[in-house]
Amino acid sequence: EAFYGRPKPPRVTDPLDMILLENVAYLVSDPQRDAAFNALRRRVGTTPARILDAPEEVLLEVARLGGMHPEQRVKKLRFIAQLVQMDFAGNLRRVLKQPLKQARKALKSFPGIGDPSAEKILLFSKTHPVLALDSNGLRVLLRLGFGREQKSYAASYRSAQAAVKDQIGADCSWLICAHQLLRLHGQQVCRRSQPLCHSCPLTAVCRFFQERRFPDGR
């Protein structure tokens, strides 16, 4: 936080809006994804009824803003709307107040939502204080020395979460800030390839940096 400044609160925190934000675009930058979601909210709306009633061409125009395969994403948007109405009685927030395991399972019934995305929704909506991590934030924690990279992404994710669970508390606002800062650091400095270690404020406590600097452990 001293390096980047305190991040602004997330702009999208409603559970259904976050699911739509995830599905309205595919393999695009954050600004392009935001543009597609803003178009959906402005031209159609984000309630199940409005999405189901929207003309196909309008949804296609919105989906085209979000990259390739717009027809598939239109189908996903309508499926999401139907699922909320039929399986959740139009009220997704009520379901998310169930215990963490059940709430996470309910969210994973939606397309594009795995454990990391489900936990991000639970965190940003402030229904469960869990440290959600995207791939950037996970990479930062693993390189710092929290957990170990495993054969599967899911196992690596749980390894990092287990390593920090006794140090993070249960304040959703603090955890949201941590999520944002870890993600930002992974995007800008602790990059997957060619990390900018010379610009990093955390090298003194970073396992990855120390192992690269002293490969024989001395």
PDB file of C-alpha atoms in Angstrom:
ATOM      1  CA  GLU A   1       0.000   0.000   0.000  1.00  0.00           C
ATOM      2  CA  ALA A   2       2.896   2.344   0.713  1.00  0.00           C
ATOM      3  CA  PHE A   3       4.233   1.566  -2.783  1.00  0.00           C
ATOM      4  CA  TYR A   4       0.976   1.811  -4.786  1.00  0.00           C
ATOM      5  CA  GLY A   5      -1.326   3.865  -2.588  1.00  0.00           C
ATOM      6  CA  ARG A   6      -4.622   2.679  -1.177  1.00  0.00           C
ATOM      7  CA  PRO A   7      -6.789   1.179  -3.930  1.00  0.00           C
ATOM      8  CA  LYS A   8     -10.256   2.504  -4.608  1.00  0.00           C
ATOM      9  CA  PRO A   9     -13.176   0.308  -3.545  1.00  0.00           C
ATOM     10  CA  PRO A  10     -14.336  -2.108  -6.259  1.00  0.00           C
ATOM     11  CA  ARG A  11     -16.811  -0.546  -8.658  1.00  0.00           C
ATOM     12  CA  VAL A  12     -18.842  -3.745  -9.112  1.00  0.00           C
ATOM     13  CA  THR A  13     -19.844  -5.588  -5.936  1.00  0.00           C
ATOM     14  CA  ASP A  14     -23.313  -6.960  -6.619  1.00  0.00           C
ATOM     15  CA  PRO A  15     -23.058 -10.772  -6.967  1.00  0.00           C
ATOM     16  CA  LEU A  16     -25.067 -11.030 -10.185  1.00  0.00           C
ATOM     17  CA  ASP A  17     -23.282  -8.054 -11.719  1.00  0.00           C
ATOM     18  CA  MET A  18     -19.934  -9.712 -10.972  1.00  0.00           C
ATOM     19  CA  ILE A  19     -21.041 -12.929 -12.682  1.00  0.00           C
ATOM     20  CA  LEU A  20     -22.185 -10.927 -15.708  1.00  0.00           C
ATOM     21  CA  LEU A  21     -18.912  -8.979 -15.714  1.00  0.00           C
ATOM     22  CA  GLU A  22     -17.019 -12.266 -15.855  1.00  0.00           C
ATOM     23  CA  ASN A  23     -19.100 -13.595 -18.751  1.00  0.00           C
ATOM     24  CA  VAL A  24     -19.733 -10.535 -20.920  1.00  0.00           C
ATOM     25  CA  ALA A  25     -16.162 -10.613 -22.289  1.00  0.00           C
ATOM     26  CA  TYR A  26     -13.485 -13.185 -23.046  1.00  0.00           C
ATOM     27  CA  LEU A  27      -9.681 -12.852 -23.046  1.00  0.00           C
ATOM     28  CA  VAL A  28      -9.687  -9.055 -23.103  1.00  0.00           C
ATOM     29  CA  SER A  29      -8.125  -6.267 -21.055  1.00  0.00           C
ATOM     30  CA  ASP A  30      -9.822  -4.896 -17.956  1.00  0.00           C
ATOM     31  CA  PRO A  31     -10.858  -1.650 -19.741  1.00  0.00           C
ATOM     32  CA  GLN A  32     -12.444  -3.599 -22.614  1.00  0.00           C
ATOM     33  CA  ARG A  33     -14.286  -5.876 -20.187  1.00  0.00           C
ATOM     34  CA  ASP A  34     -15.543  -2.825 -18.291  1.00  0.00           C
ATOM     35  CA  ALA A  35     -16.704  -1.240 -21.542  1.00  0.00           C
ATOM     36  CA  ALA A  36     -18.721  -4.318 -22.483  1.00  0.00           C
ATOM     37  CA  PHE A  37     -20.274  -4.538 -19.010  1.00  0.00           C
ATOM     38  CA  ASN A  38     -21.117  -0.822 -18.998  1.00  0.00           C
ATOM     39  CA  ALA A  39     -22.829  -1.249 -22.365  1.00  0.00           C
ATOM     40  CA  LEU A  40     -24.823  -4.168 -20.988  1.00  0.00           C
ATOM     41  CA  ARG A  41     -25.899  -2.164 -17.969  1.00  0.00           C
ATOM     42  CA  ARG A  42     -26.765   0.899 -20.061  1.00  0.00           C
ATOM     43  CA  ARG A  43     -28.481  -0.715 -23.060  1.00  0.00           C
ATOM     44  CA  VAL A  44     -30.082  -3.767 -21.481  1.00  0.00           C
ATOM     45  CA  GLY A  45     -29.850  -3.743 -17.689  1.00  0.00           C
ATOM     46  CA  THR A  46     -28.481  -6.415 -15.410  1.00  0.00           C
ATOM     47  CA  THR A  47     -31.637  -7.908 -13.941  1.00  0.00           C
ATOM     48  CA  PRO A  48     -32.646 -11.396 -15.112  1.00  0.00           C
ATOM     49  CA  ALA A  49     -35.910 -10.114 -16.585  1.00  0.00           C
ATOM     50  CA  ARG A  50     -34.231  -7.420 -18.685  1.00  0.00           C
ATOM     51  CA  ILE A  51     -31.610  -9.814 -20.040  1.00  0.00           C
ATOM     52  CA  LEU A  52     -34.223 -12.411 -20.972  1.00  0.00           C
ATOM     53  CA  ASP A  53     -36.420  -9.784 -22.648  1.00  0.00           C
ATOM     54  CA  ALA A  54     -33.597  -8.052 -24.529  1.00  0.00           C
ATOM     55  CA  PRO A  55     -33.536  -8.301 -28.349  1.00  0.00           C
ATOM     56  CA  GLU A  56     -30.934 -10.744 -29.611  1.00  0.00           C
ATOM     57  CA  GLU A  57     -29.211  -8.140 -31.774  1.00  0.00           C
ATOM     58  CA  VAL A  58     -28.756  -5.759 -28.852  1.00  0.00           C
ATOM     59  CA  LEU A  59     -27.141  -8.469 -26.743  1.00  0.00           C
ATOM     60  CA  LEU A  60     -24.926  -9.398 -29.692  1.00  0.00           C
ATOM     61  CA  GLU A  61     -23.781  -5.794 -30.089  1.00  0.00           C
ATOM     62  CA  VAL A  62     -22.884  -5.705 -26.405  1.00  0.00           C
ATOM     63  CA  ALA A  63     -21.094  -9.064 -26.553  1.00  0.00           C
ATOM     64  CA  ARG A  64     -19.057  -7.974 -29.579  1.00  0.00           C
ATOM     65  CA  LEU A  65     -17.507  -5.288 -27.404  1.00  0.00           C
ATOM     66  CA  GLY A  66     -16.126  -8.088 -25.230  1.00  0.00           C
ATOM     67  CA  GLY A  67     -14.062  -9.919 -27.824  1.00  0.00           C
ATOM     68  CA  MET A  68     -14.363 -13.208 -29.692  1.00  0.00           C
ATOM     69  CA  HIS A  69     -17.297 -15.644 -29.806  1.00  0.00           C
ATOM     70  CA  PRO A  70     -20.042 -13.093 -29.038  1.00  0.00           C
ATOM     71  CA  GLU A  71     -22.834 -15.551 -29.880  1.00  0.00           C
ATOM     72  CA  GLN A  72     -21.620 -17.944 -27.184  1.00  0.00           C
ATOM     73  CA  ARG A  73     -21.509 -15.161 -24.644  1.00  0.00           C
ATOM     74  CA  VAL A  74     -25.070 -14.083 -25.453  1.00  0.00           C
ATOM     75  CA  LYS A  75     -26.170 -17.644 -24.667  1.00  0.00           C
ATOM     76  CA  LYS A  76     -24.250 -17.490 -21.390  1.00  0.00           C
ATOM     77  CA  LEU A  77     -25.874 -14.205 -20.394  1.00  0.00           C
ATOM     78  CA  ARG A  78     -29.347 -15.605 -20.998  1.00  0.00           C
ATOM     79  CA  PHE A  79     -28.464 -18.851 -19.193  1.00  0.00           C
ATOM     80  CA  ILE A  80     -27.260 -16.865 -16.169  1.00  0.00           C
ATOM     81  CA  ALA A  81     -30.511 -14.899 -16.090  1.00  0.00           C
ATOM     82  CA  GLN A  82     -32.584 -18.088 -16.324  1.00  0.00           C
ATOM     83  CA  LEU A  83     -30.555 -19.776 -13.588  1.00  0.00           C
ATOM     84  CA  VAL A  84     -31.055 -16.878 -11.165  1.00  0.00           C
ATOM     85  CA  GLN A  85     -34.792 -16.914 -11.762  1.00  0.00           C
ATOM     86  CA  MET A  86     -35.348 -20.662 -11.722  1.00  0.00           C
ATOM     87  CA  ASP A  87     -32.828 -21.975  -9.175  1.00  0.00           C
ATOM     88  CA  PHE A  88     -32.419 -18.968  -6.900  1.00  0.00           C
ATOM     89  CA  ALA A  89     -35.891 -17.428  -7.004  1.00  0.00           C
ATOM     90  CA  GLY A  90     -34.420 -14.207  -8.351  1.00  0.00           C
ATOM     91  CA  ASN A  91     -32.464 -13.524  -5.154  1.00  0.00           C
ATOM     92  CA  LEU A  92     -28.813 -14.491  -5.369  1.00  0.00           C
ATOM     93  CA  ARG A  93     -27.750 -12.537  -2.269  1.00  0.00           C
ATOM     94  CA  ARG A  94     -29.881 -14.657   0.040  1.00  0.00           C
ATOM     95  CA  VAL A  95     -28.189 -17.858  -1.135  1.00  0.00           C
ATOM     96  CA  LEU A  96     -24.730 -16.398  -0.606  1.00  0.00           C
ATOM     97  CA  LYS A  97     -25.417 -15.933   3.096  1.00  0.00           C
ATOM     98  CA  GLN A  98     -25.304 -19.693   3.507  1.00  0.00           C
ATOM     99  CA  PRO A  99     -22.109 -21.237   4.962  1.00  0.00           C
ATOM    100  CA  LEU A 100     -19.025 -20.690   2.812  1.00  0.00           C
ATOM    101  CA  LYS A 101     -18.928 -24.175   1.291  1.00  0.00           C
ATOM    102  CA  GLN A 102     -22.573 -24.078   0.177  1.00  0.00           C
ATOM    103  CA  ALA A 103     -22.376 -20.490  -1.049  1.00  0.00           C
ATOM    104  CA  ARG A 104     -19.260 -21.240  -3.084  1.00  0.00           C
ATOM    105  CA  LYS A 105     -20.915 -24.332  -4.601  1.00  0.00           C
ATOM    106  CA  ALA A 106     -23.983 -22.295  -5.584  1.00  0.00           C
ATOM    107  CA  LEU A 107     -21.865 -19.716  -7.395  1.00  0.00           C
ATOM    108  CA  LYS A 108     -19.908 -22.395  -9.242  1.00  0.00           C
ATOM    109  CA  SER A 109     -23.119 -23.450 -10.991  1.00  0.00           C
ATOM    110  CA  PHE A 110     -22.704 -20.359 -13.168  1.00  0.00           C
ATOM    111  CA  PRO A 111     -20.513 -20.409 -16.297  1.00  0.00           C
ATOM    112  CA  GLY A 112     -16.984 -19.100 -15.895  1.00  0.00           C
ATOM    113  CA  ILE A 113     -17.081 -19.248 -12.093  1.00  0.00           C
ATOM    114  CA  GLY A 114     -14.543 -21.469 -10.346  1.00  0.00           C
ATOM    115  CA  ASP A 115     -13.322 -21.306  -6.769  1.00  0.00           C
ATOM    116  CA  PRO A 116     -11.249 -18.096  -7.188  1.00  0.00           C
ATOM    117  CA  SER A 117     -14.095 -16.209  -8.915  1.00  0.00           C
ATOM    118  CA  ALA A 118     -16.677 -17.518  -6.459  1.00  0.00           C
ATOM    119  CA  GLU A 119     -14.587 -16.410  -3.500  1.00  0.00           C
ATOM    120  CA  LYS A 120     -14.021 -13.002  -5.087  1.00  0.00           C
ATOM    121  CA  ILE A 121     -17.793 -12.559  -5.363  1.00  0.00           C
ATOM    122  CA  LEU A 122     -18.259 -13.598  -1.738  1.00  0.00           C
ATOM    123  CA  LEU A 123     -15.528 -11.207  -0.631  1.00  0.00           C
ATOM    124  CA  PHE A 124     -16.484  -8.170  -2.738  1.00  0.00           C
ATOM    125  CA  SER A 125     -20.145  -8.537  -1.731  1.00  0.00           C
ATOM    126  CA  LYS A 126     -18.931  -8.733   1.886  1.00  0.00           C
ATOM    127  CA  THR A 127     -20.830 -11.927   2.580  1.00  0.00           C
ATOM    128  CA  HIS A 128     -17.760 -14.023   3.513  1.00  0.00           C
ATOM    129  CA  PRO A 129     -14.313 -12.766   4.674  1.00  0.00           C
ATOM    130  CA  VAL A 130     -12.119 -14.975   2.490  1.00  0.00           C
ATOM    131  CA  LEU A 131      -8.881 -13.933   0.782  1.00  0.00           C
ATOM    132  CA  ALA A 132      -9.777 -14.394  -2.861  1.00  0.00           C
ATOM    133  CA  LEU A 133      -6.853 -14.474  -5.276  1.00  0.00           C
ATOM    134  CA  ASP A 134      -6.609 -14.107  -9.019  1.00  0.00           C
ATOM    135  CA  SER A 135      -3.630 -15.601 -10.858  1.00  0.00           C
ATOM    136  CA  ASN A 136      -1.559 -12.444 -10.317  1.00  0.00           C
ATOM    137  CA  GLY A 137      -2.159 -12.294  -6.590  1.00  0.00           C
ATOM    138  CA  LEU A 138      -1.524 -16.006  -6.199  1.00  0.00           C
ATOM    139  CA  ARG A 139       1.810 -15.701  -8.012  1.00  0.00           C
ATOM    140  CA  VAL A 140       2.881 -12.893  -5.672  1.00  0.00           C
ATOM    141  CA  LEU A 141       2.084 -14.871  -2.525  1.00  0.00           C
ATOM    142  CA  LEU A 142       3.811 -18.015  -3.784  1.00  0.00           C
ATOM    143  CA  ARG A 143       6.936 -16.089  -4.748  1.00  0.00           C
ATOM    144  CA  LEU A 144       7.030 -14.345  -1.394  1.00  0.00           C
ATOM    145  CA  GLY A 145       7.030 -17.754   0.253  1.00  0.00           C
ATOM    146  CA  PHE A 146       3.413 -18.276   1.280  1.00  0.00           C
ATOM    147  CA  GLY A 147       2.692 -21.843   0.238  1.00  0.00           C
ATOM    148  CA  ARG A 148       4.279 -23.828  -2.555  1.00  0.00           C
ATOM    149  CA  GLU A 149       3.421 -24.208  -6.207  1.00  0.00           C
ATOM    150  CA  GLN A 150       1.708 -27.565  -6.738  1.00  0.00           C
ATOM    151  CA  LYS A 151       0.948 -29.711  -9.783  1.00  0.00           C
ATOM    152  CA  SER A 152      -2.528 -28.186 -10.154  1.00  0.00           C
ATOM    153  CA  TYR A 153      -3.586 -24.552  -9.987  1.00  0.00           C
ATOM    154  CA  ALA A 154      -6.278 -25.405  -7.455  1.00  0.00           C
ATOM    155  CA  ALA A 155      -3.759 -27.040  -5.121  1.00  0.00           C
ATOM    156  CA  SER A 156      -1.395 -24.064  -5.414  1.00  0.00           C
ATOM    157  CA  TYR A 157      -4.295 -21.726  -4.643  1.00  0.00           C
ATOM    158  CA  ARG A 158      -5.244 -23.626  -1.497  1.00  0.00           C
ATOM    159  CA  SER A 159      -1.593 -23.890  -0.441  1.00  0.00           C
ATOM    160  CA  ALA A 160      -1.200 -20.100  -0.472  1.00  0.00           C
ATOM    161  CA  GLN A 161      -4.499 -19.548   1.329  1.00  0.00           C
ATOM    162  CA  ALA A 162      -3.562 -22.058   4.026  1.00  0.00           C
ATOM    163  CA  ALA A 163      -0.199 -20.375   4.529  1.00  0.00           C
ATOM    164  CA  VAL A 164      -1.738 -16.960   5.256  1.00  0.00           C
ATOM    165  CA  LYS A 165      -4.969 -17.928   6.992  1.00  0.00           C
ATOM    166  CA  ASP A 166      -3.688 -17.152  10.499  1.00  0.00           C
ATOM    167  CA  GLN A 167      -2.393 -13.716   9.501  1.00  0.00           C
ATOM    168  CA  ILE A 168      -5.247 -12.098   7.565  1.00  0.00           C
ATOM    169  CA  GLY A 169      -8.138 -11.674   9.992  1.00  0.00           C
ATOM    170  CA  ALA A 170     -11.787 -11.447   8.976  1.00  0.00           C
ATOM    171  CA  ASP A 171     -12.275  -7.827   7.923  1.00  0.00           C
ATOM    172  CA  CYS A 172     -13.749  -7.796   4.412  1.00  0.00           C
ATOM    173  CA  SER A 173     -12.562  -4.268   3.635  1.00  0.00           C
ATOM    174  CA  TRP A 174      -8.965  -5.180   4.556  1.00  0.00           C
ATOM    175  CA  LEU A 175      -9.148  -8.403   2.532  1.00  0.00           C
ATOM    176  CA  ILE A 176     -10.530  -6.571  -0.506  1.00  0.00           C
ATOM    177  CA  CYS A 177      -7.631  -4.129  -0.289  1.00  0.00           C
ATOM    178  CA  ALA A 178      -5.191  -7.051  -0.035  1.00  0.00           C
ATOM    179  CA  HIS A 179      -6.748  -8.725  -3.073  1.00  0.00           C
ATOM    180  CA  GLN A 180      -6.452  -5.554  -5.138  1.00  0.00           C
ATOM    181  CA  LEU A 181      -2.877  -4.778  -4.120  1.00  0.00           C
ATOM    182  CA  LEU A 182      -1.644  -8.329  -4.698  1.00  0.00           C
ATOM    183  CA  ARG A 183      -3.300  -8.357  -8.127  1.00  0.00           C
ATOM    184  CA  LEU A 184      -1.827  -4.977  -9.042  1.00  0.00           C
ATOM    185  CA  HIS A 185       1.653  -6.019  -7.922  1.00  0.00           C
ATOM    186  CA  GLY A 186       1.413  -9.197  -9.978  1.00  0.00           C
ATOM    187  CA  GLN A 187       0.350  -7.237 -13.043  1.00  0.00           C
ATOM    188  CA  GLN A 188       2.896  -4.441 -12.847  1.00  0.00           C
ATOM    189  CA  VAL A 189       6.017  -5.760 -11.087  1.00  0.00           C
ATOM    190  CA  CYS A 190       5.833  -9.437 -10.091  1.00  0.00           C
ATOM    191  CA  ARG A 191       4.968 -10.481 -13.625  1.00  0.00           C
ATOM    192  CA  ARG A 192       4.838 -14.086 -14.792  1.00  0.00           C
ATOM    193  CA  SER A 193       7.712 -13.555 -17.206  1.00  0.00           C
ATOM    194  CA  GLN A 194      10.464 -10.981 -16.799  1.00  0.00           C
ATOM    195  CA  PRO A 195       9.466  -9.795 -13.298  1.00  0.00           C
ATOM    196  CA  LEU A 196      10.803  -6.357 -12.405  1.00  0.00           C
ATOM    197  CA  CYS A 197      12.558  -7.396  -9.214  1.00  0.00           C
ATOM    198  CA  HIS A 198      14.735  -4.279  -9.299  1.00  0.00           C
ATOM    199  CA  SER A 199      11.562  -2.193  -8.808  1.00  0.00           C
ATOM    200  CA  CYS A 200       9.992  -4.371  -6.120  1.00  0.00           C
ATOM    201  CA  PRO A 201       9.724  -3.114  -2.514  1.00  0.00           C
ATOM    202  CA  LEU A 202       9.475  -6.675  -1.175  1.00  0.00           C
ATOM    203  CA  THR A 203      12.771  -8.243  -2.235  1.00  0.00           C
ATOM    204  CA  ALA A 204      14.090  -8.369   1.340  1.00  0.00           C
ATOM    205  CA  VAL A 205      11.329 -10.820   2.267  1.00  0.00           C
ATOM    206  CA  CYS A 206      10.837 -12.548  -1.086  1.00  0.00           C
ATOM    207  CA  ARG A 207      11.761 -16.226  -1.386  1.00  0.00           C
ATOM    208  CA  PHE A 208      11.713 -16.051  -5.204  1.00  0.00           C
ATOM    209  CA  PHE A 209      14.177 -13.140  -5.287  1.00  0.00           C
ATOM    210  CA  GLN A 210      16.516 -14.692  -2.730  1.00  0.00           C
ATOM    211  CA  GLU A 211      16.577 -18.026  -4.570  1.00  0.00           C
ATOM    212  CA  ARG A 212      17.375 -16.282  -7.857  1.00  0.00           C
ATOM    213  CA  ARG A 213      20.043 -14.137  -6.230  1.00  0.00           C
ATOM    214  CA  PHE A 214      21.618 -16.966  -4.242  1.00  0.00           C
ATOM    215  CA  PRO A 215      20.740 -20.159  -6.166  1.00  0.00           C
ATOM    216  CA  ASP A 216      22.993 -22.315  -3.985  1.00  0.00           C
ATOM    217  CA  GLY A 217      21.211 -21.128  -0.821  1.00  0.00           C
ATOM    218  CA  ARG A 218      24.134 -19.125   0.596  1.00  0.00           C
TER     219      ARG A 218
END
